[in-house]
PDB file of N, CA and C in Angstrom:
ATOM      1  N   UNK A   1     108.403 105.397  91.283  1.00  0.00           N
ATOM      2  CA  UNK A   1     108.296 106.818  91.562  1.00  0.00           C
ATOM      3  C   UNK A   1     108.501 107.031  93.051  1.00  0.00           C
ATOM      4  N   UNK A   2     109.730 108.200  93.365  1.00  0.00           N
ATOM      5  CA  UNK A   2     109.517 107.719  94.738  1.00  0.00           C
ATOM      6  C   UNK A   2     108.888 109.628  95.195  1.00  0.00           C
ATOM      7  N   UNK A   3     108.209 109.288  96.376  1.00  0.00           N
ATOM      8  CA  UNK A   3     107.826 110.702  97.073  1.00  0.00           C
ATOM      9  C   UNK A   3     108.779 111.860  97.949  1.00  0.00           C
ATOM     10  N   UNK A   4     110.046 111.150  98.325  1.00  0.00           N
ATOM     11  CA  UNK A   4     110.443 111.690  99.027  1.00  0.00           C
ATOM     12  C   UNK A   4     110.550 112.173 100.353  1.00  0.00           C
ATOM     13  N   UNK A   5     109.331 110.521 100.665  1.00  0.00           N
ATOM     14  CA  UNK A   5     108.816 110.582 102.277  1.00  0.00           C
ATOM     15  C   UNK A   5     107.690 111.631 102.269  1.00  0.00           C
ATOM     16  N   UNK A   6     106.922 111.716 101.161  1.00  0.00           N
ATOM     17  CA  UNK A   6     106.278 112.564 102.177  1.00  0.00           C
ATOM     18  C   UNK A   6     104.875 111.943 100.872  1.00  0.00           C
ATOM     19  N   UNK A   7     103.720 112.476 101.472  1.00  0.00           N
ATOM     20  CA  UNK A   7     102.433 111.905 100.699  1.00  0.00           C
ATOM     21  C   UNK A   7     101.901 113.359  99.936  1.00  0.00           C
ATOM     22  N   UNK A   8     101.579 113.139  98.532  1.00  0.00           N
ATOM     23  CA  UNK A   8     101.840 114.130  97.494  1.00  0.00           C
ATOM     24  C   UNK A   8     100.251 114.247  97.853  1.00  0.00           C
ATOM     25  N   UNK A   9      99.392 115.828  98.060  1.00  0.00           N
ATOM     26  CA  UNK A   9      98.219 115.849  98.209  1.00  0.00           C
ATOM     27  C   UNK A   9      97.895 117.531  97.195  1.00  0.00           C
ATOM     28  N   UNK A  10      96.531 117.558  97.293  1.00  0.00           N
ATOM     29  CA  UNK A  10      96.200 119.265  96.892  1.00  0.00           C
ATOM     30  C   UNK A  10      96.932 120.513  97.338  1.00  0.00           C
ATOM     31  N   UNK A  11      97.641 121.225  96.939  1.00  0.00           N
ATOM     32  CA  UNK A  11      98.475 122.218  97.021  1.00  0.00           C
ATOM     33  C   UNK A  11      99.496 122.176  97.157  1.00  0.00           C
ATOM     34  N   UNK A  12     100.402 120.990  96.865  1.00  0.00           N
ATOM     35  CA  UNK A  12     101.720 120.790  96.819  1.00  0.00           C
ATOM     36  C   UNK A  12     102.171 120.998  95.633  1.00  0.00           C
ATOM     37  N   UNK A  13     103.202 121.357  95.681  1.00  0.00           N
ATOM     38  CA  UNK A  13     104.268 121.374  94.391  1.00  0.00           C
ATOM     39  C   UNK A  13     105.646 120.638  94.599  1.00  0.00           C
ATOM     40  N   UNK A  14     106.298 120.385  93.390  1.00  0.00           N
ATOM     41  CA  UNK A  14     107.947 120.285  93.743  1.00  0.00           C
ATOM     42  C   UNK A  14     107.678 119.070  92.559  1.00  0.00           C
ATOM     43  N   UNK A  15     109.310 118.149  92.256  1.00  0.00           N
ATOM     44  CA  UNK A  15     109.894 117.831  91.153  1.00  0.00           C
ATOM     45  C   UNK A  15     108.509 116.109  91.811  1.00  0.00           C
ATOM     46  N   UNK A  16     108.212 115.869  92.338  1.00  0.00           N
ATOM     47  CA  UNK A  16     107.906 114.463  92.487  1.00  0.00           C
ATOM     48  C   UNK A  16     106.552 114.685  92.335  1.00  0.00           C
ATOM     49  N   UNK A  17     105.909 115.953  92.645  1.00  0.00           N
ATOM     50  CA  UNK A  17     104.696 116.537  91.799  1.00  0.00           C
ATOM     51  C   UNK A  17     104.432 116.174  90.313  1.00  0.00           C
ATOM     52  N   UNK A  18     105.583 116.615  89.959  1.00  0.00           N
ATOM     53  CA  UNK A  18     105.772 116.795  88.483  1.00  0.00           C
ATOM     54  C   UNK A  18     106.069 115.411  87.575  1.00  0.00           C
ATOM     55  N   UNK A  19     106.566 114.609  88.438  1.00  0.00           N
ATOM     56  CA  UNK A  19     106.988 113.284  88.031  1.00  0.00           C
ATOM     57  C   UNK A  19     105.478 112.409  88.073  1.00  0.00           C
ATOM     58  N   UNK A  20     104.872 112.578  89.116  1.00  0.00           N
ATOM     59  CA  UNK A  20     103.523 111.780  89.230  1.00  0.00           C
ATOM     60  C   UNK A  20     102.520 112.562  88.487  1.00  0.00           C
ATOM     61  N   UNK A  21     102.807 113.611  87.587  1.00  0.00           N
ATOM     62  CA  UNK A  21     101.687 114.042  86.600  1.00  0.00           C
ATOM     63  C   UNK A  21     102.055 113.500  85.370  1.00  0.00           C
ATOM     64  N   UNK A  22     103.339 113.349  85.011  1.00  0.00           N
ATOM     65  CA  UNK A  22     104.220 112.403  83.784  1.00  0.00           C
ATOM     66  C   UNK A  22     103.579 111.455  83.780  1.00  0.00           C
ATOM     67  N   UNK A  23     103.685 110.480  85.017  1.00  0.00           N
ATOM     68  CA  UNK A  23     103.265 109.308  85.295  1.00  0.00           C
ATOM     69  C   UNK A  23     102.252 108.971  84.560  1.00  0.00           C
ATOM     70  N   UNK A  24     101.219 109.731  85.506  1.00  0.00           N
ATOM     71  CA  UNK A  24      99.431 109.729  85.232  1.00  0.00           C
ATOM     72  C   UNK A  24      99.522 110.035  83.586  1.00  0.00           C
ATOM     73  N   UNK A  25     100.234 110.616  83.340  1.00  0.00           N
ATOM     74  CA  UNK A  25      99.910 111.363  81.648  1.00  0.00           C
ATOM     75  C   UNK A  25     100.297 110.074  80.349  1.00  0.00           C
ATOM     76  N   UNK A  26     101.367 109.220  80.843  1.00  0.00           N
ATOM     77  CA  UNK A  26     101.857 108.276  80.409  1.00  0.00           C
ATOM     78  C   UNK A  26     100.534 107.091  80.154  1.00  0.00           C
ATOM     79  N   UNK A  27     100.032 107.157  81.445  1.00  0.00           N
ATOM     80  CA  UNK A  27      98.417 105.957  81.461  1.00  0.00           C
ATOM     81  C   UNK A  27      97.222 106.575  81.414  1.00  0.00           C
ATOM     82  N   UNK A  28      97.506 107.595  80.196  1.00  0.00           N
ATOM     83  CA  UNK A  28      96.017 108.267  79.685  1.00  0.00           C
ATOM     84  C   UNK A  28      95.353 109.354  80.205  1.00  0.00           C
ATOM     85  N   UNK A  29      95.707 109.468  81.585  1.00  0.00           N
ATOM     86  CA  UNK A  29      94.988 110.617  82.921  1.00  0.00           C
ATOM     87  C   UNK A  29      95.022 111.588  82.335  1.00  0.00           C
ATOM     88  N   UNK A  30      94.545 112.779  82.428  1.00  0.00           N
ATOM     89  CA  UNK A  30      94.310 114.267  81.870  1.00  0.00           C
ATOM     90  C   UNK A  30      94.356 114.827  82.772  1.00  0.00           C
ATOM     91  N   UNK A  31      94.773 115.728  82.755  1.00  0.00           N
ATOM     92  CA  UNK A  31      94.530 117.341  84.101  1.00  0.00           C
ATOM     93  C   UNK A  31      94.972 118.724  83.718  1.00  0.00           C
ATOM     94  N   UNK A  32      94.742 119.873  84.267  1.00  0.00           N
ATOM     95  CA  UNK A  32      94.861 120.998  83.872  1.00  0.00           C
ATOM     96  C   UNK A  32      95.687 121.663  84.407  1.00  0.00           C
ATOM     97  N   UNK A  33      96.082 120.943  86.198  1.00  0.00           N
ATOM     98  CA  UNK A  33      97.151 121.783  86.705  1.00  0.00           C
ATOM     99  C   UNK A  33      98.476 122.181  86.244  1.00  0.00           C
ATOM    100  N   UNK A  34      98.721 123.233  86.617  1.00  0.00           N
ATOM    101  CA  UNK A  34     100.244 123.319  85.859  1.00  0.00           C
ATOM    102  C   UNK A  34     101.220 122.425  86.266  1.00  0.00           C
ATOM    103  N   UNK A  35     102.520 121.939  85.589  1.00  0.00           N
ATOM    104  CA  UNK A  35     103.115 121.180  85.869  1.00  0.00           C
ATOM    105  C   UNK A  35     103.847 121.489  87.153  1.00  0.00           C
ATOM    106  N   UNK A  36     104.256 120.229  87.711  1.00  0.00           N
ATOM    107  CA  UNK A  36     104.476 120.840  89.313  1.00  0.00           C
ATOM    108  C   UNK A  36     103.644 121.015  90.065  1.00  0.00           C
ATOM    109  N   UNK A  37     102.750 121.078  90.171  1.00  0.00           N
ATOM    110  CA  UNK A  37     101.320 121.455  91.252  1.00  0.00           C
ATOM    111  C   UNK A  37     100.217 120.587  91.064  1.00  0.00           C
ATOM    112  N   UNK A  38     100.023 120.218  92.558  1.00  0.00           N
ATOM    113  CA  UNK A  38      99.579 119.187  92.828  1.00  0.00           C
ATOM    114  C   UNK A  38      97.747 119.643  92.964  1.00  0.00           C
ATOM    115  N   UNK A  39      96.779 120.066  91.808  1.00  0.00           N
ATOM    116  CA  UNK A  39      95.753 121.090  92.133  1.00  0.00           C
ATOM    117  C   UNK A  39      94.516 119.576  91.958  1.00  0.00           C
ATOM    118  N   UNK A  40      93.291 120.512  91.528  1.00  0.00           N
ATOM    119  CA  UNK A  40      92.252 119.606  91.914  1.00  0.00           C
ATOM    120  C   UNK A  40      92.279 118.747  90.675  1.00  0.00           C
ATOM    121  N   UNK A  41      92.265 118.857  89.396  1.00  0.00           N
ATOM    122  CA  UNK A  41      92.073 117.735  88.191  1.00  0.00           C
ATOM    123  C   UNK A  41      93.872 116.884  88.307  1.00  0.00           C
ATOM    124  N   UNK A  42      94.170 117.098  89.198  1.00  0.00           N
ATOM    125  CA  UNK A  42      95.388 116.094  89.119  1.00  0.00           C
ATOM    126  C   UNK A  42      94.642 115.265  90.487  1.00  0.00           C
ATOM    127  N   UNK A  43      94.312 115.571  91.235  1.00  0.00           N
ATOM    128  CA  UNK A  43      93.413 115.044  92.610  1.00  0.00           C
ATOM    129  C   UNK A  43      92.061 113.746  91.626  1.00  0.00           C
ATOM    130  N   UNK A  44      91.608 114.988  90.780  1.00  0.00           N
ATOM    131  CA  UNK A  44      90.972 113.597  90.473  1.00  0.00           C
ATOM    132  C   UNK A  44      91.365 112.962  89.275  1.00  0.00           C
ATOM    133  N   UNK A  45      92.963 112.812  88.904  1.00  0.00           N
ATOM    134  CA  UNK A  45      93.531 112.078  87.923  1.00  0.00           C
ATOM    135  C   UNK A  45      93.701 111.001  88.911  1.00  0.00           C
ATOM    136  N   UNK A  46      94.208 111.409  90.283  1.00  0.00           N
ATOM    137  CA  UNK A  46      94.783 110.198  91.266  1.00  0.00           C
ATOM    138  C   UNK A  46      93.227 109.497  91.935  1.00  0.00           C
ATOM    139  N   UNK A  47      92.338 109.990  91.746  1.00  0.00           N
ATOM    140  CA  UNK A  47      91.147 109.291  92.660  1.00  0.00           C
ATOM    141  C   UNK A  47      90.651 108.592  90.827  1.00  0.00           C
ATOM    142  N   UNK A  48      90.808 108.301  90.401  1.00  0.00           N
ATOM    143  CA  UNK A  48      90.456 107.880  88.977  1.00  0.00           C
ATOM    144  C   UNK A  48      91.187 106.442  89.004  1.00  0.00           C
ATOM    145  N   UNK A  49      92.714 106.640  89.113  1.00  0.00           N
ATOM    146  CA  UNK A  49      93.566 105.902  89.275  1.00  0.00           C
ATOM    147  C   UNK A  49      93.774 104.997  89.948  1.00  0.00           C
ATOM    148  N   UNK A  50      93.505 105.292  91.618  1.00  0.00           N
ATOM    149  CA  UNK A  50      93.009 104.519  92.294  1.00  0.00           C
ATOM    150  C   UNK A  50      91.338 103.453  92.344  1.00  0.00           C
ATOM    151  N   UNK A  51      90.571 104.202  91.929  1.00  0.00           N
ATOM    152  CA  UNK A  51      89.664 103.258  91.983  1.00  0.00           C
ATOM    153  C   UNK A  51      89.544 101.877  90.389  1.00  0.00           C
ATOM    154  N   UNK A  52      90.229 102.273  89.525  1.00  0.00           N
ATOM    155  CA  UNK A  52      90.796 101.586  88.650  1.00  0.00           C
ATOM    156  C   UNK A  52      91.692 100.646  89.145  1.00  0.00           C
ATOM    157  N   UNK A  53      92.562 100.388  89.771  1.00  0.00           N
ATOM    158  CA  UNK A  53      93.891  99.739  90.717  1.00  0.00           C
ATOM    159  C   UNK A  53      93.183  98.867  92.051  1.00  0.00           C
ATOM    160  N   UNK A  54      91.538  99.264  92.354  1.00  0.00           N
ATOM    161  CA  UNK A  54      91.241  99.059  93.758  1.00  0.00           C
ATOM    162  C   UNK A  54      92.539  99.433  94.674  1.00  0.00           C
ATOM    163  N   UNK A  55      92.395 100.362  94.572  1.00  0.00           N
ATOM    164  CA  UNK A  55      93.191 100.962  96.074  1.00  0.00           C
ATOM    165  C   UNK A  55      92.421 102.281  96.902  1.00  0.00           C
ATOM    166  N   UNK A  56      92.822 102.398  97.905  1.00  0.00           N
ATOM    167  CA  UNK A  56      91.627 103.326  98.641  1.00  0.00           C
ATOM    168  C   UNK A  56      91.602 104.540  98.127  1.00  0.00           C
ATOM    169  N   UNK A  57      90.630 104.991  98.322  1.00  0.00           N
ATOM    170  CA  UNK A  57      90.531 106.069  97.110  1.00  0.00           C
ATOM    171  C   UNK A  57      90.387 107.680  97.936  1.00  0.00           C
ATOM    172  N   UNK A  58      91.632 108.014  98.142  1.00  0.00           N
ATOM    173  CA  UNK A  58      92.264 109.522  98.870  1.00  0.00           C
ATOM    174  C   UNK A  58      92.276 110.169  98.441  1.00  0.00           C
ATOM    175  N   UNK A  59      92.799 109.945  96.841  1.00  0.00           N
ATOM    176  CA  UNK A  59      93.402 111.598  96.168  1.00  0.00           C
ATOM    177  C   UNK A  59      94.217 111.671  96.463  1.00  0.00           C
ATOM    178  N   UNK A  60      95.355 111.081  97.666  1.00  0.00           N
ATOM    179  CA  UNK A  60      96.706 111.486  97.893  1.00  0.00           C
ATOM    180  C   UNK A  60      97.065 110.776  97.279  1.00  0.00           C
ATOM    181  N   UNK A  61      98.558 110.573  97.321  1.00  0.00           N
ATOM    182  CA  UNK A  61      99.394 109.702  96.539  1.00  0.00           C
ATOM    183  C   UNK A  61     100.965 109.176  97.653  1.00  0.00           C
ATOM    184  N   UNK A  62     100.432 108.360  98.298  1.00  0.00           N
ATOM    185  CA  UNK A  62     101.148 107.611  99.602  1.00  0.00           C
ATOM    186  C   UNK A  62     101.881 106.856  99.286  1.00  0.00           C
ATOM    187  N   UNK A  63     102.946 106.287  99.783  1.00  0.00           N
ATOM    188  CA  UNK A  63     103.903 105.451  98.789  1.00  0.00           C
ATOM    189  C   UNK A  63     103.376 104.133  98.211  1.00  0.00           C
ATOM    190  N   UNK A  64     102.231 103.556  98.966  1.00  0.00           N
ATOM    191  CA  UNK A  64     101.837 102.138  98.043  1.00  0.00           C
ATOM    192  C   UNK A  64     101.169 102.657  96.438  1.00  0.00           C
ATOM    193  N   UNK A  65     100.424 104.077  96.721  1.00  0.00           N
ATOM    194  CA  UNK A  65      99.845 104.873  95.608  1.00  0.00           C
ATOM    195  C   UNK A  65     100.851 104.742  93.897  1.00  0.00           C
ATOM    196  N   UNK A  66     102.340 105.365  94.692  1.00  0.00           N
ATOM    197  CA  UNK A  66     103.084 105.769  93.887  1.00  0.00           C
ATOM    198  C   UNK A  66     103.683 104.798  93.921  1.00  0.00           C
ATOM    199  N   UNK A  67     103.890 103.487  94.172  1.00  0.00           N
ATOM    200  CA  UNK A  67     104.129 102.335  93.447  1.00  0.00           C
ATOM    201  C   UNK A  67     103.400 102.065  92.876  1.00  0.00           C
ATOM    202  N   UNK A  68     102.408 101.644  92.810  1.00  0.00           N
ATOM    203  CA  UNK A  68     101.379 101.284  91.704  1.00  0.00           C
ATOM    204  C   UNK A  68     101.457 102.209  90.515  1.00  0.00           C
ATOM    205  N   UNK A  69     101.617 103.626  90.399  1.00  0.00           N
ATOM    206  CA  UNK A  69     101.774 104.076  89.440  1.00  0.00           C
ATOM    207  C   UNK A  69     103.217 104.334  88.690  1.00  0.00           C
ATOM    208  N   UNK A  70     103.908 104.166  89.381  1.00  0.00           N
ATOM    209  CA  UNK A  70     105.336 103.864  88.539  1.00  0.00           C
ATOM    210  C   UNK A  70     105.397 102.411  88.055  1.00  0.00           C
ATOM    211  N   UNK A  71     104.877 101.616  88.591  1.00  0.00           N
ATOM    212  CA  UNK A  71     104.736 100.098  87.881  1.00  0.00           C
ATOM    213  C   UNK A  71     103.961  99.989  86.886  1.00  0.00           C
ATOM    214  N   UNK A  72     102.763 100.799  86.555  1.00  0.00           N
ATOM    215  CA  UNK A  72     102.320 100.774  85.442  1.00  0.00           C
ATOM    216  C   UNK A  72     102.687 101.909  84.512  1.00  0.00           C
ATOM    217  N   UNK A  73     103.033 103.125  84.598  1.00  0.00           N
ATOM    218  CA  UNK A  73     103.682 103.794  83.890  1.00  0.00           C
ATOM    219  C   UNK A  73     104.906 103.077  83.681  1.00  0.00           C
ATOM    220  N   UNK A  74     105.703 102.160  83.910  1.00  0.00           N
ATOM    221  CA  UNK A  74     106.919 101.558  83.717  1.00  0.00           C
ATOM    222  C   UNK A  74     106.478 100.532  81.993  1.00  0.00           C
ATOM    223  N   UNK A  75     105.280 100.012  82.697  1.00  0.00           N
ATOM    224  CA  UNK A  75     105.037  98.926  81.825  1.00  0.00           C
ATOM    225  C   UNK A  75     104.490  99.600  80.176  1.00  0.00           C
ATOM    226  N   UNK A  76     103.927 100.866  80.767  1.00  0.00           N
ATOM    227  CA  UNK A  76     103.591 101.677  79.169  1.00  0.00           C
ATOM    228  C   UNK A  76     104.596 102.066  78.619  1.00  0.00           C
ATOM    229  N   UNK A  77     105.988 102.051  79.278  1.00  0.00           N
ATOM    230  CA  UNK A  77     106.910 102.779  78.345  1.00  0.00           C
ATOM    231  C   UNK A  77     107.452 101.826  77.457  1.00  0.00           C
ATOM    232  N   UNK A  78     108.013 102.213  76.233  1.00  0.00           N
ATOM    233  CA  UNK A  78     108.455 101.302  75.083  1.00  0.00           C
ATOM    234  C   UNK A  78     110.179 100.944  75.881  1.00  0.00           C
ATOM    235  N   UNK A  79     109.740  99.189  75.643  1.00  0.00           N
ATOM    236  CA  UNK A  79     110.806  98.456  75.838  1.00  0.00           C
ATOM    237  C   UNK A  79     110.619  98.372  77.870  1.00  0.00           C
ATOM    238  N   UNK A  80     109.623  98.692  77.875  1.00  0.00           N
ATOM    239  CA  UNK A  80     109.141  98.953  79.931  1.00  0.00           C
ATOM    240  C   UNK A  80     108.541  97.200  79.973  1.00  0.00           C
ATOM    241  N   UNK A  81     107.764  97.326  78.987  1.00  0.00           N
ATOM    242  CA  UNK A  81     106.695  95.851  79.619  1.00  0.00           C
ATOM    243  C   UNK A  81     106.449  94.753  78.529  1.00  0.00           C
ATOM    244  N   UNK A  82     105.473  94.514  78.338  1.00  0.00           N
ATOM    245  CA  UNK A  82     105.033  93.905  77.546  1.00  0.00           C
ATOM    246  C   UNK A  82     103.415  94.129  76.462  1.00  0.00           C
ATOM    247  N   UNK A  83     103.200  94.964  77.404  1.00  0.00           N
ATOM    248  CA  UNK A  83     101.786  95.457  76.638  1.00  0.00           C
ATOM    249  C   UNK A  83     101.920  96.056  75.218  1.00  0.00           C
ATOM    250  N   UNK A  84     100.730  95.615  74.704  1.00  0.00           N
ATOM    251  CA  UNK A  84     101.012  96.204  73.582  1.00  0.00           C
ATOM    252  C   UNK A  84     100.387  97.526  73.364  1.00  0.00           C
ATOM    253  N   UNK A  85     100.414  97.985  72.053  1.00  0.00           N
ATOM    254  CA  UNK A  85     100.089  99.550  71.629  1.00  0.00           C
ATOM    255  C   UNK A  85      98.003  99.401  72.008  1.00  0.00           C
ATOM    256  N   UNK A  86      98.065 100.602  72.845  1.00  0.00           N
ATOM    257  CA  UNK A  86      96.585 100.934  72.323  1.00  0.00           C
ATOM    258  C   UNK A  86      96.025 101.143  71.181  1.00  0.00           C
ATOM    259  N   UNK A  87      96.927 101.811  70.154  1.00  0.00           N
ATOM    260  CA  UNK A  87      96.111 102.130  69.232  1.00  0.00           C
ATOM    261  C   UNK A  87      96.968 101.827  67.867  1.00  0.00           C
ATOM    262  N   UNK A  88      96.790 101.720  66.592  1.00  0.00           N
ATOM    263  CA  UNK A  88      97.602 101.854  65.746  1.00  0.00           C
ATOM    264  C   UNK A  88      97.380 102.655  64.683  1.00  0.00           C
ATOM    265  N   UNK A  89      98.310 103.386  64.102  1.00  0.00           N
ATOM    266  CA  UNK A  89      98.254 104.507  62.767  1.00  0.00           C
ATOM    267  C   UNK A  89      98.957 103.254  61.809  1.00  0.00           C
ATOM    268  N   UNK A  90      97.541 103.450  60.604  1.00  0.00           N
ATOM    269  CA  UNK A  90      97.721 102.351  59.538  1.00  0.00           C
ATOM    270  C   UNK A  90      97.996 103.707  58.173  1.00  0.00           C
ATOM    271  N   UNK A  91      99.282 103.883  57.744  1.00  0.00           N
ATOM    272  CA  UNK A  91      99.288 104.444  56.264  1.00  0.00           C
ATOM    273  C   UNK A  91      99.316 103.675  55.227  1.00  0.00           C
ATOM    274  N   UNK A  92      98.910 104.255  54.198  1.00  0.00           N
ATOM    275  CA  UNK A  92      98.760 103.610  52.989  1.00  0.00           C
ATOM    276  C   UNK A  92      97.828 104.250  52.141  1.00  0.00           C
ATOM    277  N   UNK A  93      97.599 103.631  51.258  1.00  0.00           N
ATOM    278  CA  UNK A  93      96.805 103.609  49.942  1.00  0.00           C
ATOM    279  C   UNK A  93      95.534 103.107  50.298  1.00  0.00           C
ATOM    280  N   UNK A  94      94.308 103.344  49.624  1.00  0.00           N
ATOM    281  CA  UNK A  94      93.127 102.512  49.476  1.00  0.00           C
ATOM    282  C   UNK A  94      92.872 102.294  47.936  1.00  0.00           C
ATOM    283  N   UNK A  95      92.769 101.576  47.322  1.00  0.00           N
ATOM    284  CA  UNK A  95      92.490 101.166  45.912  1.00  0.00           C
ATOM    285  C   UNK A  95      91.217 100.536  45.539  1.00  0.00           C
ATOM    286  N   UNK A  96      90.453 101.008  44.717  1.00  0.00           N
ATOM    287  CA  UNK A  96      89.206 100.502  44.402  1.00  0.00           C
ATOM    288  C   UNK A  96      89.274  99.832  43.633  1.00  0.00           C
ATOM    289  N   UNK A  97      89.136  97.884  43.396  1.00  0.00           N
ATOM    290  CA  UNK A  97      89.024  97.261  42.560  1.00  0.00           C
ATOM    291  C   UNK A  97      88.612  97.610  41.250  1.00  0.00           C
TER     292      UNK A  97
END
């Protein structure tokens, strides 16, 4: 993920905003801001993130930030990594002997 030189913080907007809420959304994070805007539950999607990662814990998103999260959003995507599924949907039948 790249920033565009610049460190993504509270009240920013623009397309790399929007890319690092994908990101976060990809590895479970939740937030309410609208897409594009960089507001407070995306602040603490990234202070969540970081202290999960041990990395210093800003709330911004500085370029070592946004490597770490494009490397693991990389690895959640299908055919990205190797991890497997969190969860699985089992269909079928149940039959009572």
């Amino acid at each position: 993920m790249k920033t565009g030189n610049r460190t993504l913080s509270v009240n920013m907007r623009g397309k790399d905003v929007a890319l690092l809420q994908e990101n976060l959304k990809q590895l479970g994070f939740s937030f309410v801001d609208k897409e594009g805007f960089f507001g407070k539950s995306t602040k603490q999607a990234v202070l969540k993130f970081q202290k999960k990662q041990g990395l210093d814990m800003t709330g911004r998103v500085d370029e070592r930030t946004a490597t770490v999260i494009a490397e693991a959003a990389k690895a959640v995507k299908p055919g990205g990594g190797s991890q497997p599924p969190s969860q699985f949907i089992v269909k079928g039948q149940i039959r009572a002997s």
